[in-house]
Short mmCIF file of C-alpha atoms in Angstrom, two decimals:
data_model
loop_
_atom_site.label_atom_id
_atom_site.label_comp_id
_atom_site.label_asym_id
_atom_site.label_seq_id
_atom_site.Cartn_x
_atom_site.Cartn_y
_atom_site.Cartn_z
CA MET C 44 26.42 20.31 -18.93
CA THR C 45 23.66 18.73 -20.16
CA VAL C 46 24.96 15.56 -20.08
CA VAL C 47 25.56 15.75 -15.84
CA ARG C 48 22.14 17.79 -15.11
CA TRP C 49 20.76 14.45 -17.73
CA ARG C 50 22.39 11.96 -15.22
CA TRP C 51 21.52 13.39 -12.11
CA VAL C 52 17.55 13.80 -13.02
CA SER C 53 17.74 10.60 -14.38
CA ALA C 54 19.05 8.55 -11.12
CA ALA C 55 17.16 10.79 -9.01
CA ALA C 56 13.52 9.30 -10.81
CA ILE C 57 15.23 5.80 -10.68
CA ALA C 58 15.91 6.02 -7.34
CA ALA C 59 11.65 7.20 -6.71
CA LEU C 60 10.70 3.72 -7.79
CA THR C 61 11.71 3.16 -3.97
CA ASN C 62 9.17 5.93 -2.32
CA ALA C 63 6.77 7.08 -5.33
CA SER C 64 3.68 7.01 -3.42
CA GLY C 65 1.39 10.23 -2.54
CA SER C 66 0.05 9.77 0.96
CA GLY C 67 -3.81 10.64 -0.44
CA ALA C 68 -3.74 7.16 -2.81
CA ALA C 69 -1.38 4.48 -0.40
CA PHE C 70 -3.52 4.41 2.72
CA ALA C 71 -1.33 2.20 4.65
CA SER C 72 2.43 4.02 5.61
CA GLY C 73 5.08 4.43 3.09
CA PHE C 74 3.20 3.03 -0.60
CA ALA C 75 0.98 0.49 0.72
CA LEU C 76 -2.19 0.07 0.34
CA ARG C 77 -4.75 -1.44 3.32
CA GLU C 78 -7.89 -2.16 1.37
CA GLY C 79 -8.85 -5.27 0.25
CA ALA C 80 -11.55 -7.03 1.51
CA THR C 81 -14.87 -5.18 2.57
CA ASP C 82 -15.02 -6.86 5.87
CA TRP C 83 -12.18 -5.33 7.34
CA MET C 84 -12.50 -1.70 6.91
CA ALA C 85 -15.81 -1.95 8.03
CA ASN C 86 -13.76 -2.63 11.00
CA ALA C 87 -10.95 -0.20 10.50
CA PHE C 88 -8.90 -3.26 9.84
CA ALA C 89 -9.05 -4.36 13.60
CA GLY C 90 -8.64 -8.12 14.06
CA GLU C 91 -7.41 -9.76 10.68
CA THR C 92 -5.64 -12.24 11.83
CA ALA C 93 -8.00 -13.03 14.61
CA LYS C 94 -11.39 -13.13 13.62
CA ALA C 95 -11.97 -15.29 11.03
CA TYR C 96 -15.19 -13.90 9.52
CA ASP C 97 -14.69 -15.09 5.60
CA ALA C 98 -12.15 -16.14 3.19
CA SER C 99 -10.40 -12.87 3.28
CA THR C 100 -8.62 -14.71 6.19
CA ALA C 101 -6.56 -16.64 3.24
CA TYR C 102 -4.47 -13.23 3.08
CA ALA C 103 -5.01 -11.62 6.39
CA ASN C 104 -4.31 -15.00 8.19
CA PRO C 105 -4.33 -17.89 6.74
CA ALA C 106 -4.48 -19.92 9.69
CA GLY C 107 -8.36 -18.84 10.08
CA MET C 108 -9.26 -20.76 7.26
CA VAL C 109 -9.64 -24.04 10.02
CA ARG C 110 -12.70 -21.63 10.86
CA LEU C 111 -15.05 -21.77 8.12
CA ASP C 112 -17.32 -24.76 7.74
CA GLN C 113 -17.97 -24.46 4.09
CA THR C 114 -15.97 -23.60 0.83
CA GLU C 115 -16.23 -19.99 0.26
CA LEU C 116 -15.41 -17.56 -2.25
CA ASP C 117 -15.41 -13.52 -1.53
CA GLY C 118 -14.86 -10.53 -3.33
CA SER C 119 -14.70 -6.98 -2.87
CA LEU C 120 -14.50 -4.02 -5.07
CA ASN C 121 -13.07 -0.90 -2.67
CA GLY C 122 -13.47 2.87 -3.91
CA ILE C 123 -10.68 5.45 -2.71
CA PHE C 124 -11.02 8.80 -3.45
CA PRO C 125 -8.04 11.35 -2.27
CA THR C 126 -7.47 14.57 -1.89
CA VAL C 127 -3.68 15.83 -2.35
CA ASN C 128 -3.25 19.20 -2.68
CA PHE C 129 0.36 21.09 -2.32
CA SER C 130 0.88 25.12 -1.44
CA GLY C 131 3.90 26.65 -1.45
CA THR C 132 6.89 27.69 -3.67
CA ASN C 133 9.90 26.18 -5.57
CA LEU C 134 13.13 28.58 -5.43
CA LEU C 135 15.56 28.25 -7.76
CA ASN C 136 18.39 30.02 -7.02
CA GLY C 137 16.08 32.32 -4.99
CA ALA C 138 13.91 32.74 -7.42
CA PRO C 139 10.60 31.22 -8.02
CA VAL C 140 10.01 28.59 -10.84
CA ALA C 141 6.87 29.63 -12.93
CA GLY C 142 4.28 27.64 -12.71
CA THR C 143 0.85 25.93 -10.78
CA THR C 144 -0.17 24.85 -6.96
CA ALA C 145 -3.74 24.42 -8.28
CA GLY C 146 -6.06 21.53 -8.20
CA ASN C 147 -5.94 17.60 -6.75
CA ASP C 148 -2.62 16.02 -6.92
CA ILE C 149 -3.64 12.79 -6.79
CA GLN C 150 -5.86 9.99 -8.87
CA SER C 151 -9.11 8.24 -7.35
CA VAL C 152 -8.72 4.74 -8.21
CA ALA C 153 -10.91 1.45 -7.59
CA ASP C 154 -8.79 -1.27 -6.44
CA PRO C 155 -10.83 -5.16 -6.44
CA ALA C 156 -9.86 -8.03 -4.45
CA GLN C 157 -10.85 -11.72 -4.27
CA PHE C 158 -10.89 -14.43 -1.74
CA GLY C 159 -11.31 -17.90 -1.65
CA VAL C 160 -11.29 -21.23 1.01
CA TYR C 161 -11.42 -24.80 0.09
CA ASN C 162 -13.69 -27.09 2.48
CA PHE C 163 -11.20 -29.85 1.97
CA SER C 164 -12.08 -31.75 5.38
CA PRO C 165 -12.45 -30.25 9.48
CA ASP C 166 -8.78 -30.03 9.84
CA LEU C 167 -7.88 -28.79 6.27
CA LYS C 168 -8.15 -26.65 4.40
CA PHE C 169 -7.24 -24.32 1.05
CA GLY C 170 -7.54 -20.94 0.13
CA PHE C 171 -6.05 -17.73 -2.43
CA SER C 172 -6.40 -14.67 -2.41
CA VAL C 173 -5.64 -11.84 -5.04
CA THR C 174 -4.80 -8.85 -4.06
CA GLY C 175 -3.09 -5.54 -4.38
CA PRO C 176 -0.62 -4.65 -1.62
CA PHE C 177 1.11 -1.66 -2.34
CA GLY C 178 0.21 0.96 -5.08
CA GLN C 179 -0.80 4.84 -5.97
CA ARG C 180 -1.78 7.14 -8.45
CA THR C 181 0.13 10.78 -8.28
CA THR C 182 -0.14 13.23 -10.94
CA TYR C 183 1.14 16.41 -10.79
CA ALA C 184 0.11 18.96 -13.56
CA ASN C 185 2.57 19.36 -16.36
CA ASP C 186 3.18 23.18 -15.13
CA PHE C 187 3.22 22.31 -11.81
CA VAL C 188 5.90 24.16 -9.76
CA GLY C 189 7.61 21.47 -8.50
CA ARG C 190 7.80 19.54 -11.86
CA TYR C 191 11.50 19.56 -11.73
CA GLN C 192 10.95 16.93 -8.56
CA ALA C 193 8.39 14.89 -10.05
CA LEU C 194 5.39 14.99 -12.32
CA VAL C 195 3.65 11.68 -12.58
CA SER C 196 4.30 8.29 -9.78
CA SER C 197 2.78 5.63 -10.50
CA ILE C 198 2.92 1.50 -8.86
CA THR C 199 0.65 -0.72 -9.26
CA ASP C 200 1.40 -4.06 -7.05
CA VAL C 201 -0.77 -7.81 -8.19
CA ALA C 202 0.29 -10.12 -5.17
CA VAL C 203 -1.74 -13.61 -5.67
CA SER C 204 -1.26 -16.08 -3.14
CA ALA C 205 -2.36 -19.99 -2.24
CA SER C 206 -2.14 -21.14 1.00
CA ALA C 207 -3.16 -24.06 3.20
CA ALA C 208 -4.34 -24.47 6.54
CA TYR C 209 -3.99 -27.71 9.62
CA ARG C 210 -5.94 -27.67 13.10
CA ILE C 211 -3.39 -29.43 14.93
CA ASP C 212 -6.01 -29.75 18.07
CA ASP C 213 -9.24 -28.06 19.68
CA HIS C 214 -7.08 -25.05 19.97
CA PHE C 215 -4.45 -24.34 17.80
CA SER C 216 -4.29 -24.40 13.95
CA ILE C 217 -1.06 -23.53 11.48
CA GLY C 218 -1.37 -21.62 7.90
CA ALA C 219 1.17 -20.86 5.23
CA GLY C 220 1.60 -20.77 1.52
CA PRO C 221 3.61 -18.85 -1.03
CA VAL C 222 2.89 -15.28 -2.73
CA LEU C 223 3.95 -14.31 -6.21
CA ASP C 224 4.22 -10.82 -6.24
CA TRP C 225 3.75 -8.67 -9.45
CA PHE C 226 4.90 -5.21 -9.01
CA TYR C 227 5.55 -2.39 -12.19
CA THR C 228 6.19 1.46 -11.69
CA ARG C 229 6.43 4.94 -13.48
CA LEU C 230 7.54 8.14 -13.03
CA THR C 231 7.66 11.07 -14.88
CA GLN C 232 9.26 14.72 -13.97
CA ALA C 233 10.52 17.69 -15.91
CA LEU C 234 13.92 17.97 -16.95
CA ASN C 235 15.29 21.78 -16.41
CA LEU C 236 18.25 21.98 -19.51
CA GLY C 237 18.17 26.16 -18.84
CA PRO C 238 17.83 28.11 -21.86
CA LEU C 239 17.24 25.11 -23.81
CA GLY C 240 13.65 25.30 -22.10
CA ASP C 241 11.98 21.80 -20.46
CA GLY C 242 12.87 18.28 -21.58
CA ALA C 243 11.40 15.34 -19.55
CA VAL C 244 12.61 12.27 -18.42
CA ASP C 245 10.45 9.11 -17.93
CA VAL C 246 11.26 5.64 -16.35
CA HIS C 247 9.35 2.71 -15.80
CA GLY C 248 9.96 -1.14 -15.50
CA GLN C 249 8.57 -4.35 -13.61
CA GLU C 250 9.37 -7.41 -11.72
CA ILE C 251 7.91 -10.55 -10.62
CA SER C 252 9.34 -12.02 -7.28
CA ALA C 253 8.25 -14.45 -5.33
CA GLY C 254 7.64 -14.56 -0.87
CA PHE C 255 5.87 -16.23 1.86
CA ASN C 256 2.82 -15.58 4.25
CA ILE C 257 2.74 -18.29 7.29
CA GLY C 258 -0.14 -17.55 10.13
CA GLY C 259 -1.21 -18.79 13.36
CA LEU C 260 -4.33 -18.85 15.44
CA TYR C 261 -4.65 -19.78 18.93
CA GLN C 262 -8.39 -20.36 20.52
CA PHE C 263 -8.48 -20.21 24.21
CA ASP C 264 -12.13 -21.16 24.58
CA PRO C 265 -15.07 -20.52 21.95
CA PHE C 266 -15.27 -16.74 22.89
CA THR C 267 -11.63 -15.87 23.18
CA ARG C 268 -8.69 -15.95 20.30
CA ILE C 269 -5.51 -14.49 18.97
CA GLY C 270 -4.21 -14.24 15.97
CA ILE C 271 -0.24 -13.80 14.65
CA ASP C 272 0.48 -13.52 10.96
CA TYR C 273 4.18 -12.91 9.38
CA ARG C 274 4.51 -11.87 5.94
CA SER C 275 7.69 -12.00 4.60
CA ARG C 276 9.58 -9.22 2.57
CA ILE C 277 9.77 -9.32 -1.56
CA LYS C 278 12.85 -7.84 -3.50
CA GLN C 279 11.79 -6.58 -6.79
CA ASP C 280 14.58 -6.54 -9.17
CA VAL C 281 13.57 -3.91 -11.65
CA THR C 282 14.59 -3.60 -14.60
CA VAL C 283 13.62 0.12 -16.33
CA THR C 284 13.25 1.41 -19.46
CA GLN C 285 14.59 5.31 -19.70
CA ALA C 286 12.47 7.96 -22.17
CA ILE C 287 14.81 10.74 -22.50
CA SER C 288 11.71 14.05 -24.02
CA PRO C 289 14.24 16.92 -25.43
CA PRO C 290 12.32 20.30 -25.58
CA ALA C 291 12.01 22.30 -29.46
CA THR C 292 15.47 23.33 -30.23
CA ASN C 293 18.06 22.91 -32.35
CA PRO C 294 17.81 19.34 -34.12
CA VAL C 295 21.10 17.80 -33.04
CA ILE C 296 21.10 18.95 -29.36
CA ALA C 297 17.26 17.42 -29.29
CA ALA C 298 19.25 14.25 -30.83
CA ALA C 299 21.92 14.22 -28.23
CA ILE C 300 19.83 14.58 -25.66
CA ALA C 301 17.15 11.72 -26.48
CA ALA C 302 20.12 9.66 -27.26
CA GLN C 303 20.83 9.22 -23.75
CA SER C 304 17.93 7.46 -23.30
CA ALA C 305 18.88 4.42 -21.74
CA THR C 306 17.85 1.10 -19.41
CA GLY C 307 18.80 0.68 -15.81
CA LYS C 308 18.65 -1.35 -12.72
CA THR C 309 17.13 -1.00 -9.62
CA ASP C 310 15.70 -3.32 -6.42
CA VAL C 311 12.85 -2.08 -4.64
CA THR C 312 12.17 -4.69 -0.80
CA LEU C 313 8.65 -4.82 -0.37
CA PRO C 314 9.16 -4.97 3.53
CA ASP C 315 8.36 -7.34 5.57
CA SER C 316 6.06 -7.13 8.50
CA LEU C 317 4.24 -9.06 11.60
CA THR C 318 1.06 -8.71 12.85
CA VAL C 319 -1.16 -9.84 16.19
CA GLY C 320 -4.71 -10.03 16.38
CA PHE C 321 -7.14 -10.38 19.68
CA TYR C 322 -10.79 -11.59 19.29
CA HIS C 323 -13.40 -11.54 22.00
CA GLN C 324 -17.27 -12.57 21.51
CA ILE C 325 -18.95 -11.02 24.37
CA ASP C 326 -22.10 -12.45 24.23
CA GLN C 327 -24.27 -13.05 21.87
CA GLN C 328 -24.80 -9.88 20.06
CA TRP C 329 -21.05 -7.81 20.86
CA ALA C 330 -17.70 -8.88 19.69
CA VAL C 331 -14.23 -6.81 20.30
CA MET C 332 -11.16 -7.13 17.91
CA SER C 333 -8.33 -5.65 17.86
CA ASP C 334 -4.34 -5.57 15.84
CA VAL C 335 -0.74 -4.50 16.18
CA GLN C 336 0.82 -4.67 13.40
CA TRP C 337 4.98 -4.29 12.69
CA THR C 338 6.62 -3.16 9.78
CA HIS C 339 9.99 -3.39 8.29
CA TRP C 340 10.66 -0.29 6.41
CA SER C 341 13.78 0.57 7.92
CA LEU C 342 14.83 -2.21 4.51
CA LEU C 343 14.78 1.17 3.05
CA GLN C 344 18.03 3.26 3.86
CA ASN C 345 19.61 3.71 0.47
CA VAL C 346 18.68 3.11 -2.70
CA THR C 347 21.57 2.32 -5.82
CA ILE C 348 20.86 2.93 -9.01
CA THR C 349 23.33 1.13 -12.07
CA THR C 350 22.60 2.07 -15.58
CA GLN C 351 24.21 1.46 -18.98
CA ASN C 352 25.40 4.37 -20.50
CA GLY C 353 28.32 4.19 -18.43
CA ALA C 354 27.78 6.43 -15.78
CA PRO C 355 28.85 4.90 -12.09
CA PRO C 356 26.18 3.32 -9.86
CA THR C 357 24.30 6.39 -7.65
CA VAL C 358 23.58 5.66 -4.16
CA ILE C 359 21.13 8.07 -2.72
CA PRO C 360 20.04 7.85 0.85
CA GLU C 361 16.07 7.41 1.83
CA ASN C 362 16.60 6.27 5.62
CA TRP C 363 13.03 5.21 6.18
CA ARG C 364 12.03 4.05 9.72
CA ASP C 365 9.79 0.74 10.97
CA THR C 366 6.46 1.32 11.78
CA VAL C 367 3.73 0.20 14.25
CA PHE C 368 0.70 -0.05 12.92
CA VAL C 369 -2.77 -0.05 15.86
CA SER C 370 -6.10 -0.45 15.28
CA ILE C 371 -9.56 -1.28 17.38
CA GLY C 372 -12.60 -2.39 16.69
CA SER C 373 -16.48 -3.86 17.05
CA SER C 374 -19.09 -5.93 15.96
CA TYR C 375 -22.70 -5.74 16.64
CA GLN C 376 -25.21 -8.53 15.95
CA ALA C 377 -28.30 -6.03 15.63
CA THR C 378 -30.61 -9.31 13.82
CA ASP C 379 -30.08 -12.15 12.30
CA LYS C 380 -29.26 -11.10 8.97
CA LEU C 381 -27.64 -8.31 9.47
CA LEU C 382 -24.38 -7.35 11.53
CA LEU C 383 -22.81 -3.48 11.90
CA GLN C 384 -19.33 -3.18 12.16
CA GLY C 385 -16.90 -0.01 13.26
CA GLY C 386 -13.33 0.47 13.97
CA LEU C 387 -10.70 3.16 14.38
CA TYR C 388 -6.88 3.07 13.70
CA TYR C 389 -3.36 4.53 13.96
CA ASP C 390 -0.87 4.51 11.45
CA GLU C 391 3.20 5.49 11.52
CA SER C 392 4.62 6.58 8.30
CA PRO C 393 8.03 5.51 7.56
CA VAL C 394 9.14 9.19 6.24
CA THR C 395 8.90 11.82 8.72
CA ASN C 396 9.56 16.10 8.58
CA ALA C 397 13.20 16.09 7.33
CA ASN C 398 13.12 13.24 4.17
CA ARG C 399 9.43 14.57 2.66
CA THR C 400 9.16 14.22 -0.75
CA SER C 401 7.06 15.77 -3.16
CA ARG C 402 6.53 12.13 -4.02
CA LEU C 403 6.15 11.22 -1.09
CA PRO C 404 4.27 13.58 0.83
CA ASP C 405 3.16 10.56 3.57
CA SER C 406 2.57 11.31 6.98
CA ASN C 407 1.11 9.48 10.45
CA ARG C 408 -2.04 9.20 9.78
CA TYR C 409 -5.80 8.37 11.81
CA GLY C 410 -8.78 6.58 10.81
CA ILE C 411 -12.33 5.83 11.23
CA GLY C 412 -14.44 2.89 9.57
CA VAL C 413 -18.39 1.67 9.74
CA GLY C 414 -19.58 -1.10 7.56
CA LEU C 415 -22.35 -3.80 7.72
CA THR C 416 -23.31 -7.77 6.42
CA TYR C 417 -26.06 -8.85 5.83
CA ALA C 418 -27.59 -12.12 5.30
CA ALA C 419 -29.18 -11.52 1.83
CA PHE C 420 -29.56 -15.35 1.18
CA ARG C 421 -28.89 -18.65 2.89
CA ASN C 422 -25.51 -18.71 1.42
CA VAL C 423 -25.18 -15.36 0.53
CA ASP C 424 -23.67 -12.28 2.09
CA LEU C 425 -23.62 -8.76 0.58
CA GLN C 426 -20.85 -6.08 2.61
CA ALA C 427 -20.46 -2.63 2.29
CA ALA C 428 -18.26 -0.06 4.18
CA TYR C 429 -16.47 3.68 4.09
CA LEU C 430 -13.19 4.36 5.39
CA HIS C 431 -12.25 8.14 6.20
CA VAL C 432 -8.80 8.97 6.25
CA PHE C 433 -7.38 11.99 8.56
CA PHE C 434 -4.00 13.35 7.78
CA PRO C 435 -2.13 16.37 9.76
CA THR C 436 -1.18 19.16 7.50
CA GLN C 437 2.36 18.32 6.31
CA THR C 438 5.56 20.38 5.47
CA ILE C 439 8.04 19.77 2.79
CA ASN C 440 11.31 21.27 2.06
CA GLU C 441 12.69 18.99 -0.53
CA THR C 442 15.87 19.80 -3.29
CA THR C 443 16.23 17.08 -5.42
CA SER C 444 19.52 18.04 -7.75
CA PRO C 445 21.15 21.61 -8.25
CA THR C 446 18.73 22.53 -11.01
CA SER C 447 15.48 21.17 -9.87
CA GLY C 448 15.12 23.92 -7.01
CA THR C 449 14.24 23.75 -3.57
CA LEU C 450 10.61 22.92 -2.79
CA VAL C 451 9.24 24.12 0.31
CA GLY C 452 5.38 24.52 1.37
CA LYS C 453 2.62 22.42 3.06
CA TYR C 454 0.44 19.16 1.72
CA SER C 455 -3.42 19.35 2.66
CA VAL C 456 -4.33 15.88 2.58
CA SER C 457 -7.41 13.49 2.92
CA THR C 458 -9.05 10.34 1.58
CA ASN C 459 -12.89 9.00 1.41
CA ILE C 460 -13.02 4.76 0.52
CA ALA C 461 -16.28 2.77 0.09
CA SER C 462 -16.35 -0.64 -0.16
CA ILE C 463 -18.85 -3.28 -1.44
CA GLY C 464 -18.39 -7.01 -0.77
CA ILE C 465 -19.60 -10.42 -1.53
CA ARG C 466 -19.76 -13.37 0.02
CA VAL C 467 -20.63 -16.86 -1.04
CA ARG C 468 -20.73 -20.35 0.64
CA PHE C 469 -21.19 -23.61 -0.67
#
C-alpha cells in the first residue's frame, strides 16, 4: 500500500513542474514574470513593443533598436515583495488535518535584468538581453494543513537573447534573434503514510532549450508608431530526481520506502506570446502608449510523467486557457532632465476556480505603476519605479490524491515591487 501511495504522490509532484507558481511571486499570469526593465514597470508594461526608449527593447521588441543612435547598456534590479495568505482547512476522511495556516506563504526575491545595444550603423543594430521571464518562490510551513498538496514550489528561469535589427526604410524596421533558456525547478510536499507518519517527496531538475524572438516596428510619422513582437514557445524536456524521505520508523520499512527514490522525465512548454503595442507623442511633454498581449497557456492541457521505477506513464489533466493582457500608460517630460511615467494594466489568469491549486493559487490581477527617469549626466540616466498588484480573494477546493485530503479555503494575495535602473550610452 505504501508503494501505491508513493507513486501517486510522486507523479503529482512531477506534474507540479508545470504549474508550480504562487500568484504572489509570478506577477504575470501563470508562472510568468513581467518584471525586467525599470522602464517597463514605470508605465505598467504599457507600450513595451512600441516606445523603444532604451536598450530593453532588445528583449521587448528587437526591431525598436533602430531608434537608438548610440551604443547603450542598461541594468535593472527589481525587488519583489509579495504576500500570500491561506485561510481554511484540509479535510481527510471527513476530519481536518492537523496543522497551521498562519504566515506568509511566499518569499521575497531580487530579480535583475541586463540589456545592451551596439550601434553598428544608423540602420543596423545588434543587441542582447539577460532576463528571468518565468519564476516563483512559494514556501509553506512544514506543518501546513495542505502539506500533502504542496510545501515548496520553486522555479528559476534565465533567458539569454541575442538579436539584430535593420531599418528597411523611414517607416519600417524588423528585428529577430535566438533565445537560450535555462529552466530549473524544485518541488516538495509531505507524504501521508498513515500510521507510519509523514514522509517527504523532493523533486528537482533542470534543462536548457532554445527558441526565438521576432518583431517589427512601423512609424507613421515622427510622433506615432506601432510595434509587434512574437516570442516562440520553448519546450523543456526535464529530467528530474525524486528523493523520498521516510518517517522515523522501522528501519526495514524506512529503507524500502527510501529505495523508491528514482529519476523521471516530464516536459514543460514555456508558452509563446504575441504582443501589439502603440505609442503616440502628443506634444513635447506628453506621450501615451498601450500594449495588448496574447499568451498561449492552453498548451498546458495534460502533463505526462514517465518514471524509471517500472510504473506506467501518468497523465494528469491541467486544462489551462489562453490569456490576454492589456495595459495603458503615459509619460510626462517635466523638465529637460526629468521624465515622469505611469500606467495601469489588467492580466488574465490561465486558471479558474475549477482548476486552482495550492501550487498555483493564481487569479486575474490588476496593476498600477509609477516611475521616473532622471538624466544625471550627459550619457547616464537613473531610473526608479514602483508597482502594486491587486488580486481578488480566490477560493480553492483541491484534492491531489486519496491520501492528501481536500484543501478548502481562500487565498488573499497582494504584492509590491520596487525597481532601480541605470542607462549608460557610449
